Amino acid sequence: EGQLLESGGGLAQRGGSLRLSCAASGLTSRSYAMTWVRQAPGQGLEWVAGILSGGLTDYADSVKGRFTVSRDNSQSTLYLQMNSLKGEDTAVYFCAHRRGPSDGLDVWGQGTTVTVSS
Amino acid sequence: AIQMTQSPSSLSASVGDTVTLTCRASQDIKNDLGWYQHKPGKAPKLLIYGATSLQSGVPSRFSGSGSGTDFTLTISNLQPEDFATYYCLQDYDYVWTFGQGTKVEIK
């Protein structure tokens, strides 16, 4: 079924940057889409960004212009470059995989924690 | 962005009960909706995709219905492992959105 493993979380200063990575293994077919989802402390899930296999990207309004999602297909790795970080970006960040255009997010990583301090 | 509204925000139920969770979209999203189960400290888990299709490996006591703007997730014969928070997610628009979640607690 495959696995996803996030890394790159940690403590960042307000206005600073972090880059998250998501390494995929065992996924037998090229994914249709990969996404980032986050959960702030005590809050629900929030879709953050997505990238299709062709490279088309989309972002939630809350991160547009500050975050950039990209993927390295040769290394089966998804990235999230986070710039101009704000306190409200503090969250656990999950990456997730979508096999086909009619499928759901069927494989998820365990999450990596980002804390933005003032 | 399309707004997704879930109700109730929480509910209490007993093992063996049947519960129905609802999700309403602010505009027609056809059947581009999934349901996810989330437990603290764990990764979310896909239950239903395409509004009605059961994900492989998910018990048949979970079922989804609806299209357009109104959707439901029904859990029959509630089991101890089903106590969790459930989210709907629309993927009709380029910008996807989750509902705010329904927490299912033990009565």
CSV table of C-alpha atoms in Angstrom, one decimal:
chain,number,residue,atom,x,y,z
A,1,GLU,CA,0.0,0.0,0.0
A,2,GLY,CA,2.9,2.3,0.6
A,3,GLN,CA,4.2,4.7,3.2
A,4,LEU,CA,4.8,8.4,3.6
A,5,LEU,CA,7.3,9.8,6.0
A,6,GLU,CA,7.4,13.5,6.8
A,7,SER,CA,10.5,15.4,8.1
A,8,GLY,CA,11.7,18.9,8.5
A,9,GLY,CA,9.5,20.1,11.3
A,10,GLY,CA,10.7,22.0,14.3
A,11,LEU,CA,10.9,25.5,15.8
A,12,ALA,CA,11.0,28.5,13.6
A,13,GLN,CA,10.8,32.2,14.3
A,14,ARG,CA,7.9,34.4,13.2
A,15,GLY,CA,8.8,35.6,9.7
A,16,GLY,CA,11.2,32.8,9.2
A,17,SER,CA,11.2,29.8,6.9
A,18,LEU,CA,11.1,26.0,7.1
A,19,ARG,CA,11.0,23.3,4.4
A,20,LEU,CA,9.1,20.1,5.0
A,21,SER,CA,9.8,16.9,3.2
A,22,CYS,CA,7.6,13.8,2.6
A,23,ALA,CA,9.3,10.7,1.4
A,24,ALA,CA,7.2,8.1,-0.4
A,25,SER,CA,8.0,4.4,-0.5
A,26,GLY,CA,6.1,1.3,-1.7
A,27,LEU,CA,3.6,3.2,-3.7
A,28,THR,CA,3.1,0.9,-6.7
A,29,SER,CA,1.8,3.5,-9.1
A,30,ARG,CA,2.5,7.1,-9.7
A,31,SER,CA,0.2,9.2,-7.6
A,32,TYR,CA,-2.4,11.5,-9.2
A,33,ALA,CA,-2.0,14.0,-6.5
A,34,MET,CA,-0.1,14.7,-3.2
A,35,THR,CA,-1.4,17.1,-0.6
A,36,TRP,CA,-0.4,18.8,2.7
A,37,VAL,CA,-2.9,18.9,5.5
A,38,ARG,CA,-2.4,20.5,8.9
A,39,GLN,CA,-3.9,20.5,12.4
A,40,ALA,CA,-3.3,23.4,14.7
A,41,PRO,CA,-3.5,22.7,18.4
A,42,GLY,CA,-7.1,22.1,19.5
A,43,GLN,CA,-8.4,22.7,16.0
A,44,GLY,CA,-9.7,20.5,13.1
A,45,LEU,CA,-8.0,19.4,9.9
A,46,GLU,CA,-7.1,22.1,7.4
A,47,TRP,CA,-6.2,21.4,3.7
A,48,VAL,CA,-3.0,23.4,3.0
A,49,ALA,CA,-1.8,22.7,-0.5
A,50,GLY,CA,-1.8,20.2,-3.3
A,51,ILE,CA,0.1,19.2,-6.4
A,52,LEU,CA,-1.1,17.1,-9.3
A,53,SER,CA,1.2,14.6,-11.2
A,54,GLY,CA,1.5,17.2,-14.0
A,55,GLY,CA,2.7,19.8,-11.6
A,56,LEU,CA,-0.4,22.0,-11.2
A,57,THR,CA,-0.5,23.4,-7.7
A,58,ASP,CA,-3.2,25.0,-5.5
A,59,TYR,CA,-3.2,26.5,-2.1
A,60,ALA,CA,-5.5,27.5,0.8
A,61,ASP,CA,-6.0,31.2,1.0
A,62,SER,CA,-4.4,31.2,4.4
A,63,VAL,CA,-1.0,30.2,2.9
A,64,LYS,CA,-1.2,31.5,-0.7
A,65,GLY,CA,1.9,33.5,-1.5
A,66,ARG,CA,3.8,32.2,1.5
A,67,PHE,CA,4.0,28.4,1.0
A,68,THR,CA,5.1,26.5,-2.1
A,69,VAL,CA,4.5,22.9,-2.8
A,70,SER,CA,6.7,20.9,-5.1
A,71,ARG,CA,7.6,17.3,-5.8
A,72,ASP,CA,10.7,15.4,-7.0
A,73,ASN,CA,9.3,12.4,-8.8
A,74,SER,CA,12.7,10.8,-9.3
A,75,GLN,CA,13.2,10.7,-5.6
A,76,SER,CA,9.5,10.2,-4.7
A,77,THR,CA,9.6,13.2,-2.4
A,78,LEU,CA,7.1,15.9,-1.8
A,79,TYR,CA,8.1,19.3,-0.3
A,80,LEU,CA,6.5,22.2,1.4
A,81,GLN,CA,8.5,25.4,1.5
A,82,MET,CA,7.1,27.7,4.2
A,83,ASN,CA,8.1,31.3,4.2
A,84,SER,CA,7.0,34.4,6.2
A,85,LEU,CA,5.8,32.0,9.0
A,86,LYS,CA,3.1,33.2,11.4
A,87,GLY,CA,2.0,32.0,14.8
A,88,GLU,CA,-1.1,30.5,13.2
A,89,ASP,CA,1.1,28.2,11.1
A,90,THR,CA,1.9,26.3,14.3
A,91,ALA,CA,0.5,22.8,13.6
A,92,VAL,CA,1.1,19.2,12.9
A,93,TYR,CA,1.6,18.9,9.1
A,94,PHE,CA,0.6,15.7,7.3
A,95,CYS,CA,1.3,14.7,3.7
A,96,ALA,CA,-1.2,12.5,1.9
A,97,HIS,CA,-1.5,10.6,-1.4
A,98,ARG,CA,-4.3,10.3,-3.9
A,99,ARG,CA,-4.0,7.5,-6.4
A,100,GLY,CA,-6.5,8.6,-9.0
A,101,PRO,CA,-8.8,11.6,-9.8
A,102,SER,CA,-11.8,9.8,-8.3
A,103,ASP,CA,-10.0,8.5,-5.2
A,104,GLY,CA,-9.7,9.8,-1.7
A,105,LEU,CA,-6.5,10.5,0.3
A,106,ASP,CA,-5.7,6.9,0.9
A,107,VAL,CA,-2.1,7.0,2.3
A,108,TRP,CA,-1.0,9.4,5.0
A,109,GLY,CA,2.2,10.2,6.8
A,110,GLN,CA,2.3,10.3,10.6
A,111,GLY,CA,2.9,14.1,10.7
A,112,THR,CA,5.6,16.5,11.6
A,113,THR,CA,5.2,19.3,14.1
A,114,VAL,CA,5.9,22.9,13.2
A,115,THR,CA,6.1,25.5,16.0
A,116,VAL,CA,6.4,29.2,15.2
A,117,SER,CA,7.5,31.3,18.1
A,118,SER,CA,7.6,35.1,18.5
B,1,ALA,CA,-13.7,28.8,-1.3
B,2,ILE,CA,-16.5,26.2,-0.8
B,3,GLN,CA,-17.6,26.0,2.8
B,4,MET,CA,-18.3,22.6,4.4
B,5,THR,CA,-20.5,22.5,7.5
B,6,GLN,CA,-20.7,19.4,9.6
B,7,SER,CA,-23.4,18.6,12.2
B,8,PRO,CA,-23.5,17.9,15.0
B,9,SER,CA,-20.1,19.1,16.3
B,10,SER,CA,-20.2,16.3,18.8
B,11,LEU,CA,-22.4,13.5,19.9
B,12,SER,CA,-22.5,10.8,22.6
B,13,ALA,CA,-23.4,7.3,21.7
B,14,SER,CA,-23.1,3.7,23.1
B,15,VAL,CA,-21.5,0.7,21.6
B,16,GLY,CA,-24.0,-1.0,19.2
B,17,ASP,CA,-25.8,2.3,18.3
B,18,THR,CA,-26.2,3.6,14.8
B,19,VAL,CA,-25.1,7.2,14.3
B,20,THR,CA,-25.6,9.6,11.4
B,21,LEU,CA,-23.2,12.5,10.7
B,22,THR,CA,-24.0,15.1,8.2
B,23,CYS,CA,-22.0,17.4,6.0
B,24,ARG,CA,-23.4,20.3,3.9
B,25,ALA,CA,-21.6,22.1,1.1
B,26,SER,CA,-22.1,25.8,0.3
B,27,GLN,CA,-22.5,24.9,-3.4
B,28,ASP,CA,-23.0,21.8,-5.6
B,29,ILE,CA,-20.0,19.6,-5.3
B,30,LYS,CA,-21.5,16.6,-7.2
B,31,ASN,CA,-20.1,13.5,-5.4
B,32,ASP,CA,-16.6,14.9,-4.8
B,33,LEU,CA,-16.6,14.2,-1.1
B,34,GLY,CA,-14.7,12.0,1.3
B,35,TRP,CA,-15.0,11.0,4.9
B,36,TYR,CA,-12.1,10.6,7.2
B,37,GLN,CA,-11.7,9.3,10.7
B,38,HIS,CA,-9.1,10.9,13.0
B,39,LYS,CA,-7.8,9.9,16.4
B,40,PRO,CA,-5.4,11.9,18.5
B,41,GLY,CA,-1.8,11.4,17.6
B,42,LYS,CA,-2.6,9.3,14.6
B,43,ALA,CA,-2.8,9.9,10.9
B,44,PRO,CA,-6.3,10.5,9.5
B,45,LYS,CA,-7.9,7.5,7.8
B,46,LEU,CA,-9.9,7.4,4.6
B,47,LEU,CA,-13.3,5.8,5.1
B,48,ILE,CA,-15.4,6.8,2.1
B,49,TYR,CA,-14.6,8.4,-1.2
B,50,GLY,CA,-16.8,9.7,-4.0
B,51,ALA,CA,-19.5,10.2,-1.4
B,52,THR,CA,-20.6,6.6,-1.4
B,53,SER,CA,-17.6,4.3,-2.1
B,54,LEU,CA,-16.2,2.3,0.8
B,55,GLN,CA,-12.4,2.4,0.9
B,56,SER,CA,-10.7,-1.0,0.8
B,57,GLY,CA,-10.3,-2.5,4.2
B,58,VAL,CA,-12.8,-0.3,6.0
B,59,PRO,CA,-15.6,-2.2,7.8
B,60,SER,CA,-19.0,-2.3,6.1
B,61,ARG,CA,-20.7,-0.7,9.1
B,62,PHE,CA,-19.5,2.6,7.6
B,63,SER,CA,-21.6,3.9,4.7
B,64,GLY,CA,-21.9,7.2,2.9
B,65,SER,CA,-24.7,8.8,1.0
B,66,GLY,CA,-25.7,12.0,-0.7
B,67,SER,CA,-24.7,14.2,-3.7
B,68,GLY,CA,-24.9,17.8,-4.6
B,69,THR,CA,-24.8,19.7,-1.3
B,70,ASP,CA,-26.0,17.3,1.4
B,71,PHE,CA,-24.1,14.2,2.5
B,72,THR,CA,-24.2,11.7,5.4
B,73,LEU,CA,-21.9,9.2,7.0
B,74,THR,CA,-23.7,6.4,8.8
B,75,ILE,CA,-21.9,4.2,11.3
B,76,SER,CA,-24.0,1.1,12.2
B,77,ASN,CA,-23.3,-1.1,15.2
B,78,LEU,CA,-20.8,1.4,16.7
B,79,GLN,CA,-17.7,-0.3,18.0
B,80,PRO,CA,-15.2,0.9,20.7
B,81,GLU,CA,-12.6,1.7,18.1
B,82,ASP,CA,-15.0,4.0,16.2
B,83,PHE,CA,-14.9,6.7,18.9
B,84,ALA,CA,-13.0,9.4,17.1
B,85,THR,CA,-13.5,12.7,15.2
B,86,TYR,CA,-14.9,12.5,11.7
B,87,TYR,CA,-14.3,15.0,8.9
B,88,CYS,CA,-15.7,15.5,5.5
B,89,LEU,CA,-13.4,16.8,2.7
B,90,GLN,CA,-14.6,18.3,-0.6
B,91,ASP,CA,-12.3,17.9,-3.6
B,92,TYR,CA,-14.6,19.4,-6.2
B,93,ASP,CA,-12.9,22.8,-6.3
B,94,TYR,CA,-9.2,23.4,-6.9
B,95,VAL,CA,-9.0,24.5,-3.3
B,96,TRP,CA,-10.1,21.6,-1.1
B,97,THR,CA,-11.9,22.2,2.2
B,98,PHE,CA,-12.6,20.2,5.3
B,99,GLY,CA,-15.6,20.4,7.5
B,100,GLN,CA,-15.0,21.4,11.1
B,101,GLY,CA,-15.4,17.8,12.3
B,102,THR,CA,-17.8,15.7,14.4
B,103,LYS,CA,-16.5,14.2,17.6
B,104,VAL,CA,-18.1,10.9,18.4
B,105,GLU,CA,-17.8,10.2,22.2
B,106,ILE,CA,-18.7,7.3,24.4
B,107,LYS,CA,-21.9,7.7,26.4
